[in-house]
């Protein structure tokens, strides 16, 4: 296969995943949330149980007027949603789906790149918050920055633990090195990574930056139409990305029965299972207050991830 | 996490919360699919008010009793010449009977006080309008609602016979017969009016005259 064709297929596949998976997760969120709250959920768009609801939402967003506030820093304001969305696309490029190089771009420093790129999210939040020229946006943005900077630490520490255990930074390499007993050994790191990941994508119960009852909609207040849709899409892609990274790092990616043929299916199944958990947590728990949020990060997640690092080093040294 | 003396395992509350939402998800939701499926209304549901125009005598009781003053009635008098009568009689003719449902508070007092059953509750409740002025229903529109009035509930077989039945029975028995209310009372299944009249005992003198015979 010529190089260009190979490249084209991989890019198209990643773009398709980038566009389809968030819609699936978003639709699942509509229905799962509804049933968890004893409702029915959207039923009218599309023929079967409102399957086209998110497509209809997209059409609606496209029709809306694209408003930029007069006092806004126009260039920064317009760029922010793209900056919020783009890192997740880069991350998806490096997520291994199955064994034997079933990955868009295998990198030796995959984990390093992923963690570095995920950190760009805070830039997007600060860009949108500052350029909106709105006090609610600014407050939300400052909260978001504090949250993202705080949770970056346990996220990286937990990922470092699993990288140390595997002895590689390559994402496919980590999955190769993964063994089922890691589920117990690396459980605290998995827990910390998942929770910190939730906070990184600002999902409820960690949605203090956009707490709509006090900050209108935080740093997204001034956004309308397609740019607002980009922010929402970024949230759903974020769910997919965090679920995918947790799957790859801690749940053994494609490992499972018939991994050689059905590896990709196992990865997708695990991603969807974790996405369900993310939705489940959103429905079950109230939003954390700002001080509770920071307390959870610095007094629980950071110490746990540090202890996990010590444990990982000890086990690696002994075996 | 609970505060009851640390007897619970920490984190139990969090897990309980997850369990509650998961259990709710696995149950079927009981949402009523209202616009698609008509709701099952209980009998005697109160929706809009219907007017049976031919029953109305323009006595104005409803308009006077209405706490919101949302009933508007106009009428004029017409001469009715009855052959053989000494002089022409007059009757009221309804020109306008409007109920302003933007003011109505659905107390039902108008229906209660109406002596001639001209006003009825109907179970219809879908008459919302985009313009508040359209909520003023005129007598034609109120008359339209009559089609949706459910039939009245059946009379209790053990209860007193209705005024109409009693009157009919007495008329059939001729003057001097007992009222049906007295004779029908002991028998559990009331017989037809003529049979009641056949068993009737002579009316004792001094019995109060029925309203129809009152001057």
mmCIF file with all atom_site columns, N, CA and C in Angstrom, chain A residues 32 34-40 43-44 276 280-281 283-285, chain B residues 14-15 17-19 21-22 24-25 27 29-31 33 35-36:
data_model
loop_
_atom_site.group_PDB
_atom_site.id
_atom_site.type_symbol
_atom_site.label_atom_id
_atom_site.label_alt_id
_atom_site.label_comp_id
_atom_site.label_asym_id
_atom_site.label_entity_id
_atom_site.label_seq_id
_atom_site.pdbx_PDB_ins_code
_atom_site.Cartn_x
_atom_site.Cartn_y
_atom_site.Cartn_z
_atom_site.occupancy
_atom_site.B_iso_or_equiv
_atom_site.pdbx_formal_charge
_atom_site.auth_seq_id
_atom_site.auth_comp_id
_atom_site.auth_asym_id
_atom_site.auth_atom_id
_atom_site.pdbx_PDB_model_num
ATOM 1  N N  . UNK A 1 32  ? -29.708 7.930  28.613 1.00 0.00 ? 32  UNK A N  1
ATOM 2  C CA . UNK A 1 32  ? -29.362 7.378  29.926 1.00 0.00 ? 32  UNK A CA 1
ATOM 3  C C  . UNK A 1 32  ? -29.780 8.344  31.025 1.00 0.00 ? 32  UNK A C  1
ATOM 4  N N  . UNK A 1 34  ? -32.082 10.584 30.917 1.00 0.00 ? 34  UNK A N  1
ATOM 5  C CA . UNK A 1 34  ? -33.536 10.618 31.023 1.00 0.00 ? 34  UNK A CA 1
ATOM 6  C C  . UNK A 1 34  ? -34.037 9.437  31.839 1.00 0.00 ? 34  UNK A C  1
ATOM 7  N N  . UNK A 1 35  ? -33.534 8.249  31.543 1.00 0.00 ? 35  UNK A N  1
ATOM 8  C CA . UNK A 1 35  ? -34.062 7.077  32.240 1.00 0.00 ? 35  UNK A CA 1
ATOM 9  C C  . UNK A 1 35  ? -33.621 7.050  33.694 1.00 0.00 ? 35  UNK A C  1
ATOM 10 N N  . UNK A 1 36  ? -32.417 7.587  33.959 1.00 0.00 ? 36  UNK A N  1
ATOM 11 C CA . UNK A 1 36  ? -31.992 7.636  35.355 1.00 0.00 ? 36  UNK A CA 1
ATOM 12 C C  . UNK A 1 36  ? -32.832 8.625  36.151 1.00 0.00 ? 36  UNK A C  1
ATOM 13 N N  . UNK A 1 37  ? -33.421 9.582  35.461 1.00 0.00 ? 37  UNK A N  1
ATOM 14 C CA . UNK A 1 37  ? -34.255 10.558 36.152 1.00 0.00 ? 37  UNK A CA 1
ATOM 15 C C  . UNK A 1 37  ? -35.737 10.230 35.994 1.00 0.00 ? 37  UNK A C  1
ATOM 16 N N  . UNK A 1 38  ? -36.040 9.024  35.524 1.00 0.00 ? 38  UNK A N  1
ATOM 17 C CA . UNK A 1 38  ? -37.443 8.624  35.400 1.00 0.00 ? 38  UNK A CA 1
ATOM 18 C C  . UNK A 1 38  ? -38.177 9.401  34.325 1.00 0.00 ? 38  UNK A C  1
ATOM 19 N N  . UNK A 1 39  ? -37.466 9.775  33.249 1.00 0.00 ? 39  UNK A N  1
ATOM 20 C CA . UNK A 1 39  ? -38.111 10.471 32.150 1.00 0.00 ? 39  UNK A CA 1
ATOM 21 C C  . UNK A 1 39  ? -38.009 9.581  30.910 1.00 0.00 ? 39  UNK A C  1
ATOM 22 N N  . UNK A 1 40  ? -38.366 10.136 29.776 1.00 0.00 ? 40  UNK A N  1
ATOM 23 C CA . UNK A 1 40  ? -38.296 9.377  28.526 1.00 0.00 ? 40  UNK A CA 1
ATOM 24 C C  . UNK A 1 40  ? -37.145 9.859  27.655 1.00 0.00 ? 40  UNK A C  1
ATOM 25 N N  . UNK A 1 43  ? -37.711 12.120 21.950 1.00 0.00 ? 43  UNK A N  1
ATOM 26 C CA . UNK A 1 43  ? -38.360 10.991 21.266 1.00 0.00 ? 43  UNK A CA 1
ATOM 27 C C  . UNK A 1 43  ? -38.745 11.329 19.831 1.00 0.00 ? 43  UNK A C  1
ATOM 28 N N  . UNK A 1 44  ? -38.605 12.566 19.391 1.00 0.00 ? 44  UNK A N  1
ATOM 29 C CA . UNK A 1 44  ? -39.253 12.938 18.137 1.00 0.00 ? 44  UNK A CA 1
ATOM 30 C C  . UNK A 1 44  ? -38.313 13.049 16.954 1.00 0.00 ? 44  UNK A C  1
ATOM 31 N N  . UNK A 1 276 ? -20.283 5.558  29.756 1.00 0.00 ? 276 UNK A N  1
ATOM 32 C CA . UNK A 1 276 ? -21.514 5.379  30.534 1.00 0.00 ? 276 UNK A CA 1
ATOM 33 C C  . UNK A 1 276 ? -21.280 5.765  31.990 1.00 0.00 ? 276 UNK A C  1
ATOM 34 N N  . UNK A 1 280 ? -23.179 8.459  34.162 1.00 0.00 ? 280 UNK A N  1
ATOM 35 C CA . UNK A 1 280 ? -23.787 7.988  35.409 1.00 0.00 ? 280 UNK A CA 1
ATOM 36 C C  . UNK A 1 280 ? -23.375 8.904  36.570 1.00 0.00 ? 280 UNK A C  1
ATOM 37 N N  . UNK A 1 281 ? -22.092 9.235  36.620 1.00 0.00 ? 281 UNK A N  1
ATOM 38 C CA . UNK A 1 281 ? -21.617 10.110 37.693 1.00 0.00 ? 281 UNK A CA 1
ATOM 39 C C  . UNK A 1 281 ? -22.277 11.479 37.587 1.00 0.00 ? 281 UNK A C  1
ATOM 40 N N  . UNK A 1 283 ? -25.215 12.183 36.524 1.00 0.00 ? 283 UNK A N  1
ATOM 41 C CA . UNK A 1 283 ? -26.604 12.169 36.986 1.00 0.00 ? 283 UNK A CA 1
ATOM 42 C C  . UNK A 1 283 ? -26.666 12.012 38.499 1.00 0.00 ? 283 UNK A C  1
ATOM 43 N N  . UNK A 1 284 ? -25.705 11.286 39.064 1.00 0.00 ? 284 UNK A N  1
ATOM 44 C CA . UNK A 1 284 ? -25.840 10.899 40.465 1.00 0.00 ? 284 UNK A CA 1
ATOM 45 C C  . UNK A 1 284 ? -25.378 11.960 41.449 1.00 0.00 ? 284 UNK A C  1
ATOM 46 N N  . UNK A 1 285 ? -24.419 12.779 41.069 1.00 0.00 ? 285 UNK A N  1
ATOM 47 C CA . UNK A 1 285 ? -23.820 13.646 42.082 1.00 0.00 ? 285 UNK A CA 1
ATOM 48 C C  . UNK A 1 285 ? -24.071 15.116 41.797 1.00 0.00 ? 285 UNK A C  1
ATOM 49 N N  . UNK B 2 14  ? -21.900 7.689  48.583 1.00 0.00 ? 14  UNK B N  1
ATOM 50 C CA . UNK B 2 14  ? -21.633 7.877  47.153 1.00 0.00 ? 14  UNK B CA 1
ATOM 51 C C  . UNK B 2 14  ? -22.119 6.673  46.359 1.00 0.00 ? 14  UNK B C  1
ATOM 52 N N  . UNK B 2 15  ? -21.834 5.481  46.893 1.00 0.00 ? 15  UNK B N  1
ATOM 53 C CA . UNK B 2 15  ? -22.264 4.263  46.186 1.00 0.00 ? 15  UNK B CA 1
ATOM 54 C C  . UNK B 2 15  ? -23.775 4.141  46.189 1.00 0.00 ? 15  UNK B C  1
ATOM 55 N N  . UNK B 2 17  ? -25.848 6.534  46.145 1.00 0.00 ? 17  UNK B N  1
ATOM 56 C CA . UNK B 2 17  ? -26.354 7.437  45.108 1.00 0.00 ? 17  UNK B CA 1
ATOM 57 C C  . UNK B 2 17  ? -26.297 6.797  43.734 1.00 0.00 ? 17  UNK B C  1
ATOM 58 N N  . UNK B 2 18  ? -25.176 6.164  43.441 1.00 0.00 ? 18  UNK B N  1
ATOM 59 C CA . UNK B 2 18  ? -25.043 5.487  42.148 1.00 0.00 ? 18  UNK B CA 1
ATOM 60 C C  . UNK B 2 18  ? -26.092 4.391  42.003 1.00 0.00 ? 18  UNK B C  1
ATOM 61 N N  . UNK B 2 19  ? -26.324 3.659  43.109 1.00 0.00 ? 19  UNK B N  1
ATOM 62 C CA . UNK B 2 19  ? -27.292 2.558  43.045 1.00 0.00 ? 19  UNK B CA 1
ATOM 63 C C  . UNK B 2 19  ? -28.684 3.092  42.739 1.00 0.00 ? 19  UNK B C  1
ATOM 64 N N  . UNK B 2 21  ? -29.625 5.820  41.085 1.00 0.00 ? 21  UNK B N  1
ATOM 65 C CA . UNK B 2 21  ? -29.801 6.212  39.681 1.00 0.00 ? 21  UNK B CA 1
ATOM 66 C C  . UNK B 2 21  ? -29.819 4.988  38.776 1.00 0.00 ? 21  UNK B C  1
ATOM 67 N N  . UNK B 2 22  ? -28.992 3.994  39.104 1.00 0.00 ? 22  UNK B N  1
ATOM 68 C CA . UNK B 2 22  ? -28.965 2.809  38.240 1.00 0.00 ? 22  UNK B CA 1
ATOM 69 C C  . UNK B 2 22  ? -30.288 2.052  38.312 1.00 0.00 ? 22  UNK B C  1
ATOM 70 N N  . UNK B 2 24  ? -33.194 3.308  39.021 1.00 0.00 ? 24  UNK B N  1
ATOM 71 C CA . UNK B 2 24  ? -34.200 4.085  38.295 1.00 0.00 ? 24  UNK B CA 1
ATOM 72 C C  . UNK B 2 24  ? -34.074 3.856  36.797 1.00 0.00 ? 24  UNK B C  1
ATOM 73 N N  . UNK B 2 25  ? -32.840 3.729  36.320 1.00 0.00 ? 25  UNK B N  1
ATOM 74 C CA . UNK B 2 25  ? -32.642 3.550  34.883 1.00 0.00 ? 25  UNK B CA 1
ATOM 75 C C  . UNK B 2 25  ? -33.222 2.227  34.406 1.00 0.00 ? 25  UNK B C  1
ATOM 76 N N  . UNK B 2 27  ? -35.720 0.641  35.589 1.00 0.00 ? 27  UNK B N  1
ATOM 77 C CA . UNK B 2 27  ? -37.187 0.589  35.605 1.00 0.00 ? 27  UNK B CA 1
ATOM 78 C C  . UNK B 2 27  ? -37.738 1.305  34.384 1.00 0.00 ? 27  UNK B C  1
ATOM 79 N N  . UNK B 2 29  ? -39.906 3.991  32.603 1.00 0.00 ? 29  UNK B N  1
ATOM 80 C CA . UNK B 2 29  ? -40.449 5.275  33.029 1.00 0.00 ? 29  UNK B CA 1
ATOM 81 C C  . UNK B 2 29  ? -41.944 5.282  32.746 1.00 0.00 ? 29  UNK B C  1
ATOM 82 N N  . UNK B 2 30  ? -42.678 5.973  33.589 1.00 0.00 ? 30  UNK B N  1
ATOM 83 C CA . UNK B 2 30  ? -44.144 5.954  33.483 1.00 0.00 ? 30  UNK B CA 1
ATOM 84 C C  . UNK B 2 30  ? -44.666 7.261  32.911 1.00 0.00 ? 30  UNK B C  1
ATOM 85 N N  . UNK B 2 31  ? -43.826 7.915  32.114 1.00 0.00 ? 31  UNK B N  1
ATOM 86 C CA . UNK B 2 31  ? -44.235 9.181  31.521 1.00 0.00 ? 31  UNK B CA 1
ATOM 87 C C  . UNK B 2 31  ? -45.488 8.996  30.669 1.00 0.00 ? 31  UNK B C  1
ATOM 88 N N  . UNK B 2 33  ? -47.503 9.868  27.551 1.00 0.00 ? 33  UNK B N  1
ATOM 89 C CA . UNK B 2 33  ? -47.149 10.420 26.246 1.00 0.00 ? 33  UNK B CA 1
ATOM 90 C C  . UNK B 2 33  ? -48.259 11.340 25.797 1.00 0.00 ? 33  UNK B C  1
ATOM 91 N N  . UNK B 2 35  ? -49.245 14.356 24.179 1.00 0.00 ? 35  UNK B N  1
ATOM 92 C CA . UNK B 2 35  ? -49.825 14.786 22.890 1.00 0.00 ? 35  UNK B CA 1
ATOM 93 C C  . UNK B 2 35  ? -50.131 13.607 21.969 1.00 0.00 ? 35  UNK B C  1
ATOM 94 N N  . UNK B 2 36  ? -49.408 12.515 22.121 1.00 0.00 ? 36  UNK B N  1
ATOM 95 C CA . UNK B 2 36  ? -49.671 11.340 21.290 1.00 0.00 ? 36  UNK B CA 1
ATOM 96 C C  . UNK B 2 36  ? -50.832 10.528 21.824 1.00 0.00 ? 36  UNK B C  1
#
